Amino acid sequence: MVLPMFSVNSADPTPLYAQLERSIRAAIAAGRLKEGDQLPTARQLAVDLCINANTVAKVYAELERAGVVATQRGIGTFVRSIPTPSPTSATTRRDRERDLRPLVDRLLADASALGISLADVIQYLKSLETRRAKERT
């Protein structure tokens, strides 16, 4: 049995579309999806996750508006390259911190609910950074 790349949890109070969007973005950030990779059709992903196809279509549309994916009519939806903003720009830093805060808050809340400490999260992130640096060389 092949496990789906994305997941949603109907018992989670977070709306399904938000869970799916986060799951897709996480797959891209983790490198499980790369630039040019094709996403499943909305209908197929809906079947795989047992959710409404309109929910998947809504997520795909939002990701397309955000520039994360591009849809080619009749062909499919593909991961786009996302330019890395310059870390020296004050506005960019402020925007990144604003965007990062809710992600970190959710991560820490979810980790805490699982009994995972902040120190464990930090240790894992550092080891992940080390592994990715080795993969790039």
N, C-alpha and C. Protein backbone atom coordinates (compact mmCIF):
# COMPACT_ATOMS: atom_id res chain seq x y z
N MET A 1 0.85 -1.18 0.00
CA MET A 1 0.00 0.00 0.00
C MET A 1 0.89 1.24 0.00
N VAL A 2 0.63 2.18 -0.92
CA VAL A 2 1.38 3.41 -1.00
C VAL A 2 0.66 4.48 -0.19
N LEU A 3 1.38 5.11 0.73
CA LEU A 3 0.79 6.17 1.53
C LEU A 3 0.76 7.46 0.72
N PRO A 4 -0.32 8.25 0.84
CA PRO A 4 -0.39 9.50 0.09
C PRO A 4 0.67 10.49 0.60
N MET A 5 1.14 11.34 -0.31
CA MET A 5 2.15 12.33 0.04
C MET A 5 1.57 13.41 0.94
N PHE A 6 0.27 13.66 0.80
CA PHE A 6 -0.40 14.71 1.56
C PHE A 6 -1.37 14.07 2.54
N SER A 7 -1.67 14.80 3.61
CA SER A 7 -2.60 14.24 4.57
C SER A 7 -3.49 15.32 5.17
N VAL A 8 -4.66 14.90 5.57
CA VAL A 8 -5.59 15.74 6.31
C VAL A 8 -6.19 14.87 7.41
N ASN A 9 -6.64 15.52 8.46
CA ASN A 9 -7.20 14.80 9.60
C ASN A 9 -8.55 15.41 9.92
N SER A 10 -9.63 14.67 9.67
CA SER A 10 -10.97 15.22 9.89
C SER A 10 -11.25 15.50 11.37
N ALA A 11 -10.47 14.90 12.28
CA ALA A 11 -10.64 15.16 13.71
C ALA A 11 -9.96 16.46 14.14
N ASP A 12 -9.08 16.99 13.31
CA ASP A 12 -8.37 18.24 13.61
C ASP A 12 -9.33 19.40 13.41
N PRO A 13 -9.37 20.36 14.34
CA PRO A 13 -10.29 21.50 14.19
C PRO A 13 -9.88 22.46 13.06
N THR A 14 -8.66 22.34 12.55
CA THR A 14 -8.22 23.17 11.43
C THR A 14 -9.00 22.76 10.18
N PRO A 15 -9.52 23.74 9.43
CA PRO A 15 -10.28 23.39 8.22
C PRO A 15 -9.46 22.50 7.28
N LEU A 16 -10.13 21.60 6.58
CA LEU A 16 -9.46 20.66 5.70
C LEU A 16 -8.64 21.37 4.62
N TYR A 17 -9.16 22.47 4.05
CA TYR A 17 -8.42 23.16 3.01
C TYR A 17 -7.12 23.73 3.56
N ALA A 18 -7.13 24.21 4.81
CA ALA A 18 -5.92 24.76 5.43
C ALA A 18 -4.92 23.63 5.71
N GLN A 19 -5.42 22.48 6.15
CA GLN A 19 -4.54 21.34 6.39
C GLN A 19 -3.88 20.88 5.09
N LEU A 20 -4.67 20.82 4.02
CA LEU A 20 -4.13 20.37 2.75
C LEU A 20 -3.12 21.36 2.20
N GLU A 21 -3.43 22.64 2.27
CA GLU A 21 -2.48 23.64 1.80
C GLU A 21 -1.16 23.55 2.57
N ARG A 22 -1.26 23.42 3.87
CA ARG A 22 -0.06 23.28 4.71
C ARG A 22 0.72 22.02 4.34
N SER A 23 0.01 20.94 4.07
CA SER A 23 0.64 19.68 3.71
C SER A 23 1.39 19.78 2.38
N ILE A 24 0.78 20.44 1.41
CA ILE A 24 1.44 20.62 0.11
C ILE A 24 2.66 21.52 0.25
N ARG A 25 2.50 22.63 0.96
CA ARG A 25 3.64 23.53 1.16
C ARG A 25 4.77 22.83 1.93
N ALA A 26 4.41 21.99 2.89
CA ALA A 26 5.42 21.26 3.66
C ALA A 26 6.17 20.27 2.76
N ALA A 27 5.45 19.61 1.85
CA ALA A 27 6.10 18.67 0.93
C ALA A 27 7.10 19.39 0.03
N ILE A 28 6.75 20.60 -0.39
CA ILE A 28 7.65 21.40 -1.22
C ILE A 28 8.85 21.84 -0.39
N ALA A 29 8.59 22.35 0.81
CA ALA A 29 9.68 22.84 1.67
C ALA A 29 10.63 21.71 2.05
N ALA A 30 10.10 20.51 2.25
CA ALA A 30 10.93 19.37 2.64
C ALA A 30 11.66 18.74 1.46
N GLY A 31 11.34 19.20 0.26
CA GLY A 31 12.00 18.65 -0.92
C GLY A 31 11.36 17.38 -1.46
N ARG A 32 10.23 16.96 -0.88
CA ARG A 32 9.54 15.78 -1.42
C ARG A 32 8.88 16.12 -2.76
N LEU A 33 8.57 17.41 -2.96
CA LEU A 33 8.10 17.92 -4.24
C LEU A 33 9.09 18.97 -4.69
N LYS A 34 9.49 18.90 -5.94
CA LYS A 34 10.47 19.84 -6.47
C LYS A 34 9.87 20.61 -7.64
N GLU A 35 10.56 21.65 -8.04
CA GLU A 35 10.12 22.45 -9.19
C GLU A 35 9.86 21.53 -10.38
N GLY A 36 8.70 21.71 -11.00
CA GLY A 36 8.35 20.92 -12.17
C GLY A 36 7.56 19.66 -11.86
N ASP A 37 7.54 19.22 -10.60
CA ASP A 37 6.77 18.02 -10.24
C ASP A 37 5.27 18.29 -10.43
N GLN A 38 4.58 17.29 -10.92
CA GLN A 38 3.15 17.42 -11.14
C GLN A 38 2.38 16.94 -9.92
N LEU A 39 1.37 17.72 -9.53
CA LEU A 39 0.49 17.34 -8.44
C LEU A 39 -0.59 16.42 -8.99
N PRO A 40 -1.19 15.59 -8.14
CA PRO A 40 -2.31 14.77 -8.61
C PRO A 40 -3.45 15.69 -9.05
N THR A 41 -4.33 15.19 -9.89
CA THR A 41 -5.51 15.98 -10.25
C THR A 41 -6.32 16.23 -8.99
N ALA A 42 -7.12 17.29 -9.01
CA ALA A 42 -7.95 17.60 -7.85
C ALA A 42 -8.89 16.44 -7.53
N ARG A 43 -9.44 15.85 -8.57
CA ARG A 43 -10.37 14.74 -8.37
C ARG A 43 -9.66 13.54 -7.75
N GLN A 44 -8.45 13.21 -8.26
CA GLN A 44 -7.72 12.06 -7.73
C GLN A 44 -7.30 12.28 -6.29
N LEU A 45 -6.80 13.48 -5.98
CA LEU A 45 -6.37 13.77 -4.61
C LEU A 45 -7.57 13.74 -3.66
N ALA A 46 -8.71 14.24 -4.12
CA ALA A 46 -9.92 14.20 -3.30
C ALA A 46 -10.30 12.76 -2.97
N VAL A 47 -10.21 11.89 -3.97
CA VAL A 47 -10.53 10.46 -3.75
C VAL A 47 -9.52 9.87 -2.76
N ASP A 48 -8.22 10.15 -2.98
CA ASP A 48 -7.17 9.59 -2.11
C ASP A 48 -7.34 10.02 -0.66
N LEU A 49 -7.77 11.28 -0.45
CA LEU A 49 -7.88 11.82 0.91
C LEU A 49 -9.30 11.75 1.47
N CYS A 50 -10.23 11.25 0.67
CA CYS A 50 -11.65 11.16 1.07
C CYS A 50 -12.20 12.53 1.46
N ILE A 51 -11.93 13.53 0.60
CA ILE A 51 -12.48 14.87 0.82
C ILE A 51 -13.13 15.33 -0.48
N ASN A 52 -13.82 16.45 -0.42
CA ASN A 52 -14.51 16.99 -1.58
C ASN A 52 -13.53 17.54 -2.60
N ALA A 53 -13.77 17.27 -3.87
CA ALA A 53 -12.89 17.76 -4.95
C ALA A 53 -12.86 19.28 -4.99
N ASN A 54 -13.96 19.93 -4.59
CA ASN A 54 -13.98 21.40 -4.56
C ASN A 54 -12.99 21.94 -3.53
N THR A 55 -12.79 21.20 -2.44
CA THR A 55 -11.82 21.60 -1.42
C THR A 55 -10.42 21.59 -2.02
N VAL A 56 -10.09 20.54 -2.75
CA VAL A 56 -8.78 20.43 -3.38
C VAL A 56 -8.62 21.53 -4.42
N ALA A 57 -9.66 21.75 -5.22
CA ALA A 57 -9.60 22.80 -6.25
C ALA A 57 -9.37 24.16 -5.62
N LYS A 58 -10.00 24.41 -4.48
CA LYS A 58 -9.82 25.68 -3.76
C LYS A 58 -8.36 25.84 -3.32
N VAL A 59 -7.77 24.78 -2.81
CA VAL A 59 -6.37 24.81 -2.37
C VAL A 59 -5.45 25.05 -3.56
N TYR A 60 -5.67 24.34 -4.65
CA TYR A 60 -4.85 24.52 -5.85
C TYR A 60 -4.95 25.95 -6.36
N ALA A 61 -6.16 26.50 -6.36
CA ALA A 61 -6.35 27.89 -6.83
C ALA A 61 -5.61 28.87 -5.93
N GLU A 62 -5.66 28.65 -4.62
CA GLU A 62 -4.96 29.54 -3.69
C GLU A 62 -3.45 29.43 -3.86
N LEU A 63 -2.96 28.21 -4.04
CA LEU A 63 -1.52 28.02 -4.26
C LEU A 63 -1.08 28.64 -5.58
N GLU A 64 -1.97 28.61 -6.56
CA GLU A 64 -1.64 29.24 -7.85
C GLU A 64 -1.58 30.76 -7.69
N ARG A 65 -2.55 31.33 -6.97
CA ARG A 65 -2.53 32.78 -6.71
C ARG A 65 -1.27 33.19 -5.97
N ALA A 66 -0.79 32.32 -5.08
CA ALA A 66 0.42 32.60 -4.30
C ALA A 66 1.70 32.35 -5.10
N GLY A 67 1.56 31.79 -6.31
CA GLY A 67 2.73 31.55 -7.14
C GLY A 67 3.48 30.27 -6.80
N VAL A 68 2.88 29.40 -6.00
CA VAL A 68 3.53 28.17 -5.59
C VAL A 68 3.40 27.09 -6.66
N VAL A 69 2.26 27.06 -7.34
CA VAL A 69 2.03 26.10 -8.41
C VAL A 69 1.53 26.84 -9.65
N ALA A 70 1.59 26.17 -10.77
CA ALA A 70 1.04 26.70 -12.03
C ALA A 70 0.22 25.61 -12.67
N THR A 71 -0.97 25.97 -13.15
CA THR A 71 -1.83 25.00 -13.80
C THR A 71 -1.79 25.23 -15.30
N GLN A 72 -1.57 24.17 -16.03
CA GLN A 72 -1.61 24.21 -17.49
C GLN A 72 -2.86 23.45 -17.91
N ARG A 73 -3.81 24.20 -18.44
CA ARG A 73 -5.11 23.63 -18.79
C ARG A 73 -4.94 22.37 -19.64
N GLY A 74 -5.60 21.31 -19.22
CA GLY A 74 -5.57 20.06 -19.95
C GLY A 74 -4.33 19.21 -19.70
N ILE A 75 -3.36 19.77 -18.97
CA ILE A 75 -2.11 19.03 -18.72
C ILE A 75 -1.97 18.69 -17.24
N GLY A 76 -2.12 19.70 -16.37
CA GLY A 76 -2.02 19.44 -14.94
C GLY A 76 -1.50 20.63 -14.16
N THR A 77 -1.28 20.41 -12.89
CA THR A 77 -0.79 21.43 -11.96
C THR A 77 0.62 21.04 -11.53
N PHE A 78 1.53 22.01 -11.63
CA PHE A 78 2.95 21.75 -11.40
C PHE A 78 3.53 22.70 -10.37
N VAL A 79 4.53 22.21 -9.63
CA VAL A 79 5.23 23.04 -8.65
C VAL A 79 6.09 24.05 -9.42
N ARG A 80 5.99 25.31 -9.01
CA ARG A 80 6.80 26.37 -9.62
C ARG A 80 8.04 26.60 -8.78
N SER A 81 9.01 27.23 -9.40
CA SER A 81 10.18 27.64 -8.62
C SER A 81 9.78 28.89 -7.85
N ILE A 82 10.20 28.96 -6.62
CA ILE A 82 9.86 30.10 -5.79
C ILE A 82 11.13 30.87 -5.52
N PRO A 83 11.22 32.11 -6.03
CA PRO A 83 12.44 32.88 -5.80
C PRO A 83 12.64 33.14 -4.33
N THR A 84 13.88 33.04 -3.89
CA THR A 84 14.22 33.32 -2.50
C THR A 84 14.43 34.82 -2.33
N PRO A 85 13.68 35.46 -1.42
CA PRO A 85 13.85 36.89 -1.23
C PRO A 85 15.21 37.21 -0.62
N SER A 86 15.69 38.39 -0.90
CA SER A 86 16.97 38.83 -0.34
C SER A 86 16.85 38.99 1.16
N PRO A 87 17.71 38.35 1.95
CA PRO A 87 17.60 38.44 3.41
C PRO A 87 18.03 39.80 3.94
N THR A 88 18.58 40.67 3.10
CA THR A 88 19.06 41.96 3.59
C THR A 88 17.97 43.02 3.62
N SER A 89 16.88 42.79 2.94
CA SER A 89 15.81 43.78 2.89
C SER A 89 15.05 43.81 4.22
N ALA A 90 14.92 45.01 4.80
CA ALA A 90 14.22 45.14 6.08
C ALA A 90 12.76 44.73 5.93
N THR A 91 12.13 45.15 4.84
CA THR A 91 10.74 44.77 4.60
C THR A 91 10.62 43.27 4.47
N THR A 92 11.54 42.66 3.76
CA THR A 92 11.52 41.21 3.59
C THR A 92 11.65 40.51 4.92
N ARG A 93 12.58 40.96 5.74
CA ARG A 93 12.75 40.34 7.07
C ARG A 93 11.48 40.48 7.89
N ARG A 94 10.89 41.66 7.88
CA ARG A 94 9.67 41.90 8.65
C ARG A 94 8.53 41.02 8.12
N ASP A 95 8.42 40.94 6.79
CA ASP A 95 7.38 40.11 6.19
C ASP A 95 7.60 38.63 6.51
N ARG A 96 8.86 38.20 6.41
CA ARG A 96 9.16 36.80 6.71
C ARG A 96 8.86 36.47 8.16
N GLU A 97 9.20 37.38 9.07
CA GLU A 97 8.90 37.13 10.49
C GLU A 97 7.40 37.07 10.71
N ARG A 98 6.66 37.96 10.06
CA ARG A 98 5.20 37.95 10.19
C ARG A 98 4.63 36.63 9.67
N ASP A 99 5.16 36.14 8.54
CA ASP A 99 4.68 34.88 7.98
C ASP A 99 5.14 33.68 8.79
N LEU A 100 6.32 33.77 9.37
CA LEU A 100 6.89 32.65 10.12
C LEU A 100 6.23 32.45 11.48
N ARG A 101 5.83 33.54 12.12
CA ARG A 101 5.28 33.46 13.48
C ARG A 101 4.14 32.46 13.61
N PRO A 102 3.09 32.53 12.77
CA PRO A 102 2.00 31.55 12.94
C PRO A 102 2.42 30.11 12.62
N LEU A 103 3.38 29.95 11.70
CA LEU A 103 3.86 28.61 11.40
C LEU A 103 4.57 28.00 12.61
N VAL A 104 5.42 28.80 13.23
CA VAL A 104 6.17 28.32 14.40
C VAL A 104 5.21 28.07 15.56
N ASP A 105 4.24 28.97 15.73
CA ASP A 105 3.26 28.77 16.81
C ASP A 105 2.51 27.45 16.63
N ARG A 106 2.10 27.15 15.38
CA ARG A 106 1.39 25.89 15.12
C ARG A 106 2.31 24.70 15.34
N LEU A 107 3.56 24.82 14.86
CA LEU A 107 4.52 23.73 15.02
C LEU A 107 4.72 23.42 16.50
N LEU A 108 4.94 24.46 17.29
CA LEU A 108 5.19 24.24 18.72
C LEU A 108 3.96 23.72 19.44
N ALA A 109 2.78 24.19 19.05
CA ALA A 109 1.54 23.69 19.66
C ALA A 109 1.34 22.21 19.32
N ASP A 110 1.55 21.87 18.05
CA ASP A 110 1.40 20.47 17.64
C ASP A 110 2.45 19.59 18.33
N ALA A 111 3.69 20.08 18.40
CA ALA A 111 4.76 19.31 19.05
C ALA A 111 4.43 19.10 20.53
N SER A 112 3.98 20.16 21.18
CA SER A 112 3.63 20.05 22.60
C SER A 112 2.52 19.04 22.82
N ALA A 113 1.53 19.04 21.93
CA ALA A 113 0.42 18.08 22.05
C ALA A 113 0.91 16.65 21.92
N LEU A 114 2.02 16.47 21.21
CA LEU A 114 2.60 15.13 21.04
C LEU A 114 3.65 14.82 22.09
N GLY A 115 3.88 15.76 23.00
CA GLY A 115 4.88 15.55 24.05
C GLY A 115 6.30 15.82 23.59
N ILE A 116 6.46 16.58 22.52
CA ILE A 116 7.78 16.90 21.97
C ILE A 116 8.19 18.28 22.48
N SER A 117 9.38 18.36 23.05
CA SER A 117 9.83 19.62 23.64
C SER A 117 10.38 20.57 22.60
N LEU A 118 10.51 21.83 22.96
CA LEU A 118 11.12 22.83 22.10
C LEU A 118 12.55 22.43 21.78
N ALA A 119 13.28 21.93 22.76
CA ALA A 119 14.66 21.50 22.53
C ALA A 119 14.72 20.38 21.49
N ASP A 120 13.77 19.44 21.53
CA ASP A 120 13.73 18.37 20.53
C ASP A 120 13.45 18.92 19.14
N VAL A 121 12.55 19.90 19.05
CA VAL A 121 12.23 20.52 17.76
C VAL A 121 13.47 21.21 17.21
N ILE A 122 14.14 21.97 18.05
CA ILE A 122 15.35 22.69 17.61
C ILE A 122 16.42 21.70 17.17
N GLN A 123 16.63 20.65 17.95
CA GLN A 123 17.63 19.63 17.59
C GLN A 123 17.30 19.00 16.25
N TYR A 124 16.03 18.69 16.03
CA TYR A 124 15.62 18.09 14.76
C TYR A 124 15.86 19.06 13.60
N LEU A 125 15.49 20.32 13.78
CA LEU A 125 15.69 21.31 12.71
C LEU A 125 17.17 21.49 12.38
N LYS A 126 18.01 21.48 13.39
CA LYS A 126 19.45 21.59 13.15
C LYS A 126 19.97 20.38 12.38
N SER A 127 19.50 19.19 12.75
CA SER A 127 19.96 17.98 12.04
C SER A 127 19.43 17.98 10.60
N LEU A 128 18.23 18.48 10.40
CA LEU A 128 17.67 18.59 9.06
C LEU A 128 18.49 19.57 8.22
N GLU A 129 18.87 20.67 8.82
CA GLU A 129 19.70 21.67 8.11
C GLU A 129 21.05 21.06 7.72
N THR A 130 21.64 20.30 8.61
CA THR A 130 22.92 19.64 8.33
C THR A 130 22.78 18.64 7.19
N ARG A 131 21.73 17.82 7.22
CA ARG A 131 21.50 16.84 6.15
C ARG A 131 21.31 17.52 4.80
N ARG A 132 20.54 18.59 4.78
CA ARG A 132 20.29 19.30 3.51
C ARG A 132 21.57 19.94 3.00
N ALA A 133 22.39 20.47 3.89
CA ALA A 133 23.67 21.07 3.47
C ALA A 133 24.56 20.00 2.83
N LYS A 134 24.56 18.81 3.41
CA LYS A 134 25.37 17.70 2.85
C LYS A 134 24.82 17.28 1.49
N GLU A 135 23.50 17.28 1.32
CA GLU A 135 22.90 16.89 0.05
C GLU A 135 23.23 17.89 -1.05
N ARG A 136 23.39 19.15 -0.70
CA ARG A 136 23.70 20.18 -1.70
C ARG A 136 25.14 20.13 -2.17
N THR A 137 26.00 19.50 -1.36
CA THR A 137 27.43 19.45 -1.74
C THR A 137 27.79 18.17 -2.44
